[in-house]
Tab-separated table of C-alpha atoms and ligand atoms in Angstrom:
chain	number	residue	atom	x	y	z
A	1	MET	CA	128.963	88.779	24.802
A	2	ALA	CA	126.661	91.186	26.052
A	3	TYR	CA	127.935	93.956	28.215
A	4	ARG	CA	127.381	93.605	32.130
A	5	TYR	CA	126.442	96.768	34.101
A	6	PHE	CA	125.134	97.748	37.465
A	7	SER	CA	121.944	99.505	38.354
A	8	ALA	CA	122.104	101.245	41.570
A	9	GLU	CA	118.072	101.400	41.423
A	10	LYS	CA	116.569	98.059	42.180
A	11	LEU	CA	114.999	96.716	38.862
A	12	PRO	CA	111.432	95.514	38.393
A	13	ALA	CA	111.364	91.849	39.553
A	14	ASP	CA	107.621	91.155	38.555
A	15	GLU	CA	108.095	89.163	35.313
A	16	SER	CA	104.483	89.124	34.394
A	17	ALA	CA	104.840	92.925	33.608
A	18	TYR	CA	107.882	92.246	31.285
A	19	PRO	CA	108.905	93.800	28.836
A	20	VAL	CA	109.460	96.844	30.990
A	21	SER	CA	111.603	99.912	30.491
A	22	VAL	CA	114.147	101.121	32.541
A	23	LEU	CA	116.226	104.329	32.574
A	24	LEU	CA	119.881	104.214	33.313
A	25	ASP	CA	121.924	107.417	34.199
A	26	GLY	CA	125.066	108.362	36.210
A	27	GLU	CA	128.338	106.845	35.793
A	28	GLU	CA	127.406	103.482	34.343
A	29	ALA	CA	125.043	105.210	31.790
A	30	HIS	CA	128.046	107.513	30.992
A	31	HIS	CA	130.363	104.645	30.515
A	32	LEU	CA	128.063	102.783	28.226
A	33	ILE	CA	127.090	105.748	26.086
A	34	HIS	CA	130.494	107.511	25.928
A	35	VAL	CA	133.078	104.757	26.254
A	36	MET	CA	131.272	101.745	24.956
A	37	ARG	CA	129.283	103.796	22.296
A	38	VAL	CA	126.390	101.459	22.492
A	39	LYS	CA	123.332	101.797	20.107
A	40	ALA	CA	119.674	101.057	20.321
A	41	GLY	CA	119.039	97.433	19.651
A	42	GLU	CA	122.183	96.076	21.462
A	43	ALA	CA	121.861	93.684	24.314
A	44	LEU	CA	122.680	94.552	27.778
A	45	ILE	CA	122.792	92.492	31.110
A	46	LEU	CA	121.872	94.394	34.245
A	47	PHE	CA	122.223	93.349	37.678
A	48	ASP	CA	121.134	95.353	40.847
A	49	GLY	CA	122.802	93.411	43.669
A	50	SER	CA	119.660	91.596	44.518
A	51	GLY	CA	120.979	88.266	43.260
A	52	ALA	CA	119.376	88.304	39.974
A	53	GLU	CA	120.405	89.077	36.550
A	54	PHE	CA	118.304	90.868	33.834
A	55	ASP	CA	118.451	90.391	29.960
A	56	THR	CA	117.627	93.692	28.476
A	57	VAL	CA	117.726	95.405	24.915
A	58	ILE	CA	118.767	99.023	24.757
A	59	SER	CA	115.863	100.974	23.305
A	60	SER	CA	117.123	104.599	23.136
A	61	VAL	CA	120.405	106.321	23.873
A	62	ARG	CA	120.674	110.011	24.907
A	63	LYS	CA	123.654	112.122	26.077
A	64	LYS	CA	123.386	111.162	29.699
A	65	GLU	CA	120.925	108.499	29.936
A	66	LEU	CA	119.796	105.382	28.148
A	67	ALA	CA	116.655	103.393	28.060
A	68	ALA	CA	116.750	99.465	28.211
A	69	GLU	CA	113.794	97.084	28.032
A	70	ILE	CA	113.956	94.191	30.468
A	71	ARG	CA	112.936	90.942	28.585
A	72	SER	CA	113.862	88.262	31.291
A	73	ARG	CA	115.263	87.754	34.705
A	74	ARG	CA	116.883	85.074	36.366
A	75	ILE	CA	118.483	84.168	39.661
A	76	GLU	CA	122.064	83.562	39.056
A	77	ASN	CA	123.856	82.506	42.247
A	78	ARG	CA	127.743	82.837	42.250
A	79	GLU	CA	128.132	83.411	45.904
A	80	SER	CA	130.296	81.350	47.982
A	81	VAL	CA	128.653	78.480	49.986
A	82	ARG	CA	130.361	79.607	53.246
A	83	ASP	CA	129.730	83.452	54.318
A	84	VAL	CA	133.268	84.929	54.932
A	85	ILE	CA	133.600	88.297	56.400
A	86	LEU	CA	136.929	89.921	56.374
A	87	ALA	CA	137.911	92.692	59.103
A	88	VAL	CA	141.050	93.947	57.669
A	89	ALA	CA	143.538	96.827	58.706
A	90	LEU	CA	143.503	98.718	55.450
A	91	PRO	CA	146.450	99.071	53.299
A	92	LYS	CA	147.169	102.255	51.632
A	93	GLY	CA	146.348	103.491	47.872
A	94	GLU	CA	146.823	100.869	45.178
A	95	ARG	CA	146.936	97.928	47.742
A	96	GLN	CA	143.661	98.873	49.045
A	97	ARG	CA	142.024	98.938	45.685
A	98	TRP	CA	143.582	95.560	44.837
A	99	LEU	CA	142.385	94.094	48.168
A	100	ILE	CA	138.857	94.893	47.587
A	101	GLU	CA	138.874	93.725	43.816
A	102	LYS	CA	140.320	90.361	44.877
A	103	LEU	CA	138.205	89.781	47.652
A	104	VAL	CA	135.164	90.298	45.366
A	105	GLU	CA	136.664	88.020	42.976
A	106	LEU	CA	137.346	85.337	45.723
A	107	GLY	CA	133.727	85.572	47.011
A	108	ALA	CA	134.051	87.313	50.411
A	109	ALA	CA	130.533	88.136	51.512
A	110	GLU	CA	131.326	91.229	53.659
A	111	PHE	CA	134.213	93.357	54.291
A	112	MET	CA	134.857	95.572	57.505
A	113	PRO	CA	137.763	98.092	57.748
A	114	LEU	CA	139.561	97.395	60.844
A	115	GLU	CA	141.147	100.216	62.775
A	116	ALA	CA	143.925	98.560	64.484
A	117	GLU	CA	146.574	100.152	67.015
A	118	ARG	CA	149.152	100.055	63.954
A	119	SER	CA	146.949	100.848	61.107
A	120	VAL	CA	148.255	103.000	58.292
A	121	ALA	CA	145.200	104.200	56.459
A	122	LYS	CA	142.113	105.907	57.713
A	123	ALA	CA	138.762	104.233	56.873
A	124	GLY	CA	136.758	107.362	56.229
A	125	GLU	CA	134.033	108.334	53.968
A	126	ALA	CA	136.599	108.859	50.794
A	127	ALA	CA	137.863	105.359	51.360
A	128	ALA	CA	134.316	103.782	51.662
A	129	ALA	CA	133.201	105.639	48.425
A	130	ARG	CA	136.254	104.373	46.583
A	131	MET	CA	135.840	100.824	47.897
A	132	ASN	CA	132.292	100.887	46.830
A	133	ARG	CA	133.091	101.530	43.099
A	134	VAL	CA	135.637	98.859	43.278
A	135	VAL	CA	133.017	96.423	44.493
A	136	ILE	CA	130.648	97.344	41.821
A	137	GLU	CA	133.533	97.158	39.062
A	138	ALA	CA	134.894	93.809	40.273
A	139	SER	CA	131.311	92.351	40.387
A	140	LYS	CA	130.607	93.408	36.772
A	141	GLN	CA	133.817	91.664	35.756
A	142	CYS	CA	133.506	88.425	37.761
A	143	GLY	CA	129.838	87.844	37.549
A	144	ARG	CA	128.746	88.327	40.927
A	145	ASN	CA	125.019	89.513	41.289
A	146	THR	CA	125.120	89.968	45.007
A	147	LEU	CA	127.824	92.922	46.126
A	148	MET	CA	130.206	92.182	48.737
A	149	LYS	CA	128.800	94.225	51.732
A	150	LEU	CA	130.953	96.961	53.025
A	151	GLN	CA	130.330	97.474	56.670
A	152	GLU	CA	131.376	100.476	58.753
A	153	ALA	CA	134.807	100.583	60.164
A	154	LYS	CA	135.199	99.133	63.568
A	155	THR	CA	138.096	99.365	66.070
A	156	SER	CA	140.178	96.380	67.004
A	157	LYS	CA	139.107	97.196	70.671
A	158	ALA	CA	135.604	96.934	69.640
A	159	ILE	CA	135.478	93.635	67.782
A	160	PHE	CA	138.188	91.904	70.341
A	161	SER	CA	135.885	92.477	73.203
A	162	ARG	CA	133.622	90.130	75.024
A	163	SER	CA	130.428	92.248	74.087
A	164	PHE	CA	131.302	91.869	70.494
A	165	SER	CA	132.008	88.261	70.718
A	166	GLU	CA	128.947	87.486	72.802
A	167	ALA	CA	126.463	89.562	70.938
A	168	PRO	CA	123.739	87.264	69.747
A	169	GLU	CA	124.428	87.941	66.186
A	170	ASN	CA	128.126	87.044	66.555
A	171	ALA	CA	128.080	84.313	69.063
A	172	GLU	CA	127.477	81.589	66.403
A	173	ILE	CA	130.148	82.996	63.984
A	174	LEU	CA	133.535	81.430	63.835
A	175	LYS	CA	135.999	84.093	64.792
A	176	VAL	CA	139.436	83.781	63.842
A	177	ILE	CA	142.490	86.305	64.286
A	178	ALA	CA	145.171	85.809	61.537
A	179	HIS	CA	148.337	85.635	63.723
A	180	PRO	CA	151.544	83.808	63.114
A	181	GLY	CA	151.922	80.802	65.231
A	182	GLY	CA	148.249	79.871	65.434
A	183	GLN	CA	146.497	76.704	64.225
A	184	SER	CA	145.878	75.731	60.542
A	185	LEU	CA	142.634	77.714	59.108
A	186	ALA	CA	141.976	74.806	56.713
A	187	GLU	CA	142.082	72.153	59.518
A	188	LEU	CA	140.166	74.279	61.621
A	189	LEU	CA	137.511	74.765	58.934
A	190	ALA	CA	137.381	71.146	58.050
A	191	ALA	CA	136.327	70.170	61.709
A	192	THR	CA	132.815	68.511	61.777
A	193	GLU	CA	131.546	71.321	64.289
A	194	ASN	CA	132.512	74.127	62.068
A	195	GLN	CA	130.938	72.850	58.843
A	196	GLY	CA	128.628	75.526	57.180
A	197	LYS	CA	129.545	78.288	59.903
A	198	LYS	CA	130.030	81.625	59.089
A	199	LEU	CA	133.566	82.997	59.285
A	200	LEU	CA	134.872	86.247	60.452
A	201	ALA	CA	138.545	86.640	60.023
A	202	ALA	CA	140.620	89.718	61.562
A	203	ILE	CA	143.882	90.568	59.535
A	204	GLY	CA	146.353	93.089	61.100
A	205	PRO	CA	148.213	95.882	59.558
A	206	GLU	CA	151.970	95.702	58.237
A	207	GLY	CA	153.179	96.126	61.851
A	208	GLY	CA	151.031	93.397	63.002
A	209	PHE	CA	148.518	93.313	65.896
A	210	SER	CA	149.888	94.460	69.142
A	211	GLU	CA	150.301	92.192	72.066
A	212	SER	CA	147.484	93.616	73.719
A	213	GLU	CA	145.148	93.327	70.904
A	214	ALA	CA	146.123	89.616	70.409
A	215	GLU	CA	145.619	89.096	74.180
A	216	ASN	CA	142.008	90.717	73.933
A	217	ALA	CA	141.091	88.635	71.034
A	218	LEU	CA	142.117	85.494	72.725
A	219	ASN	CA	140.377	86.337	76.013
A	220	SER	CA	137.275	87.016	74.023
A	221	GLY	CA	137.190	83.697	72.195
A	222	TRP	CA	138.767	84.489	68.962
A	223	ILE	CA	140.908	81.543	67.510
A	224	PRO	CA	144.411	82.427	66.336
A	225	VAL	CA	145.110	80.903	62.893
A	226	SER	CA	148.316	80.553	60.913
A	227	LEU	CA	148.429	81.148	57.078
A	228	GLY	CA	151.757	79.173	56.798
A	229	LYS	CA	155.395	79.604	57.485
A	230	ARG	CA	155.864	82.890	55.653
A	231	ILE	CA	154.897	86.334	56.737
A	232	LEU	CA	152.161	87.655	54.206
A	233	ARG	CA	151.462	91.309	53.623
A	234	THR	CA	147.880	92.309	54.897
A	235	GLU	CA	146.260	92.021	51.370
A	236	THR	CA	147.849	88.701	50.668
A	237	ALA	CA	146.896	87.350	54.201
A	238	ALA	CA	143.123	88.310	53.419
A	239	MET	CA	143.115	86.837	50.138
A	240	MET	CA	144.620	83.787	51.662
A	241	VAL	CA	141.922	83.469	54.263
A	242	CYS	CA	139.384	83.871	51.453
A	243	ALA	CA	140.904	81.360	49.223
A	244	ILE	CA	140.758	78.702	52.010
A	245	ALA	CA	137.341	79.433	53.292
A	246	ALA	CA	135.160	80.564	50.416
A	247	ASP	CA	134.385	78.627	47.347
B	301	SAH	N1	155.264	92.433	61.043
B	301	SAH	C1	154.321	91.576	61.535
B	301	SAH	C2	153.514	91.035	60.287
B	301	SAH	C3	152.495	91.667	59.792
B	301	SAH	S1	151.620	90.939	58.337
B	301	SAH	C4	154.709	90.535	62.332
B	301	SAH	O1	155.644	90.324	62.218
B	301	SAH	O2	153.757	89.988	63.024
B	301	SAH	C5	150.078	91.480	58.282
B	301	SAH	C6	148.904	90.838	58.820
B	301	SAH	O3	148.864	89.518	57.995
B	301	SAH	C7	149.229	90.009	60.298
B	301	SAH	O4	148.994	90.955	61.434
B	301	SAH	C8	148.296	88.920	60.273
B	301	SAH	O5	147.073	89.184	60.680
B	301	SAH	C9	148.354	88.479	58.787
B	301	SAH	N2	149.426	87.326	58.473
B	301	SAH	C10	150.653	87.492	57.763
B	301	SAH	N3	151.297	86.409	57.466
B	301	SAH	C11	150.645	85.587	58.367
B	301	SAH	C12	150.845	84.246	58.793
B	301	SAH	N4	151.874	83.332	58.184
B	301	SAH	N5	149.880	83.522	59.445
B	301	SAH	C13	148.882	84.248	60.094
B	301	SAH	N6	148.618	85.573	59.721
B	301	SAH	C14	149.489	86.190	58.836
């Protein structure tokens, strides 16, 4: 099977101009050249996050860059039917990497680091860069041609406020807070009035949401949902939401 690699630069979409040559450099090129040791003449599939996949043939390999000729392009949609946005209090280290990888595989459309009262990890620039890399790696592996969007971090105070809930861009979204004791997420999503609605789910840190966070959420129209009888770790809870809601 041909290798699948990501081009950070948008690739030419005008098929009437094909075959067209493109240059790959940076980390992706480095990996192809020095780890996979590709040679001219080999097939390479590229994607640029636009939803399309490009069949190319490598035409030349240099030390830090390689050229490939695009032969054809096709839209290959492997996105979930329902848009699922996860707002999650970031876990630390390996768990964070794992969380992002699994959410990409499970088809989450967007990810928002959530700064909750009991959050343990900072959602700074270093975390964003790391997560971005994981999104690309996971997309290469699982065949997604659209990248899970990494949003800027938001505080629980901001998202559990009325002004957030009532903002025109959020008003139509189904907003749920994962909180033990809520209603079943699967049942909520199956209700006729919720078919096809975008879902935004908030998942708390290991210490859980505080009482005031939960109260603010409920007062702002967030629906508490249960993920079952057992207490799940943050990353398991996020995956569970995605497994139930995305397909
Ligand atoms: N110590 C906390 C549990 C935190 S688990 C407590 O006892 O409340 C981390 C997060 O995962 C929670 O904040 C919640 O958002 C989510 N979560 C874990 N298990 C869940 C369940 N069974 N139902 C709903 N949400 C759950």
